[in-house]
Amino acid sequence: VMTDRIQRIFEQDAQRKDISMEEAKEKHIESLPLQRVGDPQEFAQAVAFLSSNAASYITGSILPIDGGWTREAF
């Protein structure tokens, strides 16, 4: 999810590899199944759903909101 922290990570990665920030961001995006960085609003929508009555029967679950980034764990 694109946050200030992720922006700083892209900047640090660019400096470390001596590439542009856009190149660092693109390299990261290429590793994601959805081929894009998530928007904070997408995270907020999941939180709103889990906080709503629509999710009242959901217990003890993990909901990765990462565009498929954790796919390698399975």
PDB file of C-alpha atoms in Angstrom:
ATOM      1  CA  VAL A   1       0.000   0.000   0.000  1.00  0.00           C
ATOM      2  CA  MET A   2       1.480   3.327  -1.060  1.00  0.00           C
ATOM      3  CA  THR A   3       2.291   5.237   2.098  1.00  0.00           C
ATOM      4  CA  ASP A   4       4.990   7.737   3.024  1.00  0.00           C
ATOM      5  CA  ARG A   5       7.009   4.837   4.438  1.00  0.00           C
ATOM      6  CA  ILE A   6       6.862   2.902   1.155  1.00  0.00           C
ATOM      7  CA  GLN A   7       7.807   6.074  -0.721  1.00  0.00           C
ATOM      8  CA  ARG A   8      10.904   6.382   1.496  1.00  0.00           C
ATOM      9  CA  ILE A   9      11.773   2.728   0.859  1.00  0.00           C
ATOM     10  CA  PHE A  10      11.629   3.349  -2.893  1.00  0.00           C
ATOM     11  CA  GLU A  11      13.853   6.407  -2.476  1.00  0.00           C
ATOM     12  CA  GLN A  12      16.385   4.511  -0.349  1.00  0.00           C
ATOM     13  CA  ASP A  13      16.402   1.613  -2.784  1.00  0.00           C
ATOM     14  CA  ALA A  14      17.009   4.024  -5.666  1.00  0.00           C
ATOM     15  CA  GLN A  15      19.941   5.637  -3.859  1.00  0.00           C
ATOM     16  CA  ARG A  16      21.424   2.267  -2.883  1.00  0.00           C
ATOM     17  CA  LYS A  17      21.195   0.938  -6.449  1.00  0.00           C
ATOM     18  CA  ASP A  18      22.026   4.277  -8.103  1.00  0.00           C
ATOM     19  CA  ILE A  19      18.813   4.289 -10.140  1.00  0.00           C
ATOM     20  CA  SER A  20      15.883   6.697 -10.343  1.00  0.00           C
ATOM     21  CA  MET A  21      13.086   6.505  -7.815  1.00  0.00           C
ATOM     22  CA  GLU A  22      10.689   5.599 -10.639  1.00  0.00           C
ATOM     23  CA  GLU A  23      12.937   2.689 -11.639  1.00  0.00           C
ATOM     24  CA  ALA A  24      13.029   1.447  -8.044  1.00  0.00           C
ATOM     25  CA  LYS A  25       9.238   1.687  -7.862  1.00  0.00           C
ATOM     26  CA  GLU A  26       8.798  -0.145 -11.183  1.00  0.00           C
ATOM     27  CA  LYS A  27      11.099  -2.974 -10.059  1.00  0.00           C
ATOM     28  CA  HIS A  28       8.970  -3.417  -6.952  1.00  0.00           C
ATOM     29  CA  ILE A  29       5.730  -3.291  -8.947  1.00  0.00           C
ATOM     30  CA  GLU A  30       7.025  -5.978 -11.312  1.00  0.00           C
ATOM     31  CA  SER A  31       7.266  -8.351  -8.334  1.00  0.00           C
ATOM     32  CA  LEU A  32       3.576  -7.902  -7.439  1.00  0.00           C
ATOM     33  CA  PRO A  33       0.941 -10.177  -8.995  1.00  0.00           C
ATOM     34  CA  LEU A  34      -1.435  -7.237  -9.521  1.00  0.00           C
ATOM     35  CA  GLN A  35       1.372  -5.166 -11.096  1.00  0.00           C
ATOM     36  CA  ARG A  36       0.508  -2.043  -9.105  1.00  0.00           C
ATOM     37  CA  VAL A  37       0.933  -0.546  -5.660  1.00  0.00           C
ATOM     38  CA  GLY A  38      -2.156  -0.568  -3.496  1.00  0.00           C
ATOM     39  CA  ASP A  39      -4.015   2.583  -2.607  1.00  0.00           C
ATOM     40  CA  PRO A  40      -4.614   3.419   1.082  1.00  0.00           C
ATOM     41  CA  GLN A  41      -8.340   3.617   0.258  1.00  0.00           C
ATOM     42  CA  GLU A  42      -8.314  -0.104  -0.602  1.00  0.00           C
ATOM     43  CA  PHE A  43      -6.937  -0.879   2.852  1.00  0.00           C
ATOM     44  CA  ALA A  44      -9.527   1.423   4.442  1.00  0.00           C
ATOM     45  CA  GLN A  45     -12.355  -0.353   2.603  1.00  0.00           C
ATOM     46  CA  ALA A  46     -11.255  -3.714   4.009  1.00  0.00           C
ATOM     47  CA  VAL A  47     -11.114  -2.234   7.522  1.00  0.00           C
ATOM     48  CA  ALA A  48     -14.578  -0.743   7.060  1.00  0.00           C
ATOM     49  CA  PHE A  49     -15.935  -4.120   5.924  1.00  0.00           C
ATOM     50  CA  LEU A  50     -14.380  -5.991   8.848  1.00  0.00           C
ATOM     51  CA  SER A  51     -15.778  -3.360  11.228  1.00  0.00           C
ATOM     52  CA  SER A  52     -19.270  -3.650   9.796  1.00  0.00           C
ATOM     53  CA  ASN A  53     -22.175  -5.966  10.544  1.00  0.00           C
ATOM     54  CA  ALA A  54     -21.533  -7.632   7.174  1.00  0.00           C
ATOM     55  CA  ALA A  55     -18.476  -9.270   8.771  1.00  0.00           C
ATOM     56  CA  SER A  56     -20.177 -10.184  12.047  1.00  0.00           C
ATOM     57  CA  TYR A  57     -19.630 -13.937  11.559  1.00  0.00           C
ATOM     58  CA  ILE A  58     -15.949 -13.657  10.664  1.00  0.00           C
ATOM     59  CA  THR A  59     -13.599 -14.623  13.471  1.00  0.00           C
ATOM     60  CA  GLY A  60      -9.906 -15.443  13.719  1.00  0.00           C
ATOM     61  CA  SER A  61      -9.083 -14.849  10.068  1.00  0.00           C
ATOM     62  CA  ILE A  62      -6.131 -13.253   8.354  1.00  0.00           C
ATOM     63  CA  LEU A  63      -6.956 -10.996   5.442  1.00  0.00           C
ATOM     64  CA  PRO A  64      -3.811 -10.073   3.524  1.00  0.00           C
ATOM     65  CA  ILE A  65      -4.323  -6.770   1.750  1.00  0.00           C
ATOM     66  CA  ASP A  66      -1.118  -6.834  -0.241  1.00  0.00           C
ATOM     67  CA  GLY A  67      -1.943  -7.370  -3.908  1.00  0.00           C
ATOM     68  CA  GLY A  68      -0.782 -10.983  -3.702  1.00  0.00           C
ATOM     69  CA  TRP A  69       2.674 -10.144  -2.296  1.00  0.00           C
ATOM     70  CA  THR A  70       2.427 -12.914   0.341  1.00  0.00           C
ATOM     71  CA  ARG A  71       1.709 -15.548  -2.328  1.00  0.00           C
ATOM     72  CA  GLU A  72       5.165 -17.015  -1.795  1.00  0.00           C
ATOM     73  CA  ALA A  73       4.256 -18.030   1.755  1.00  0.00           C
ATOM     74  CA  PHE A  74       1.937 -20.717   0.425  1.00  0.00           C
TER      75      PHE A  74
END
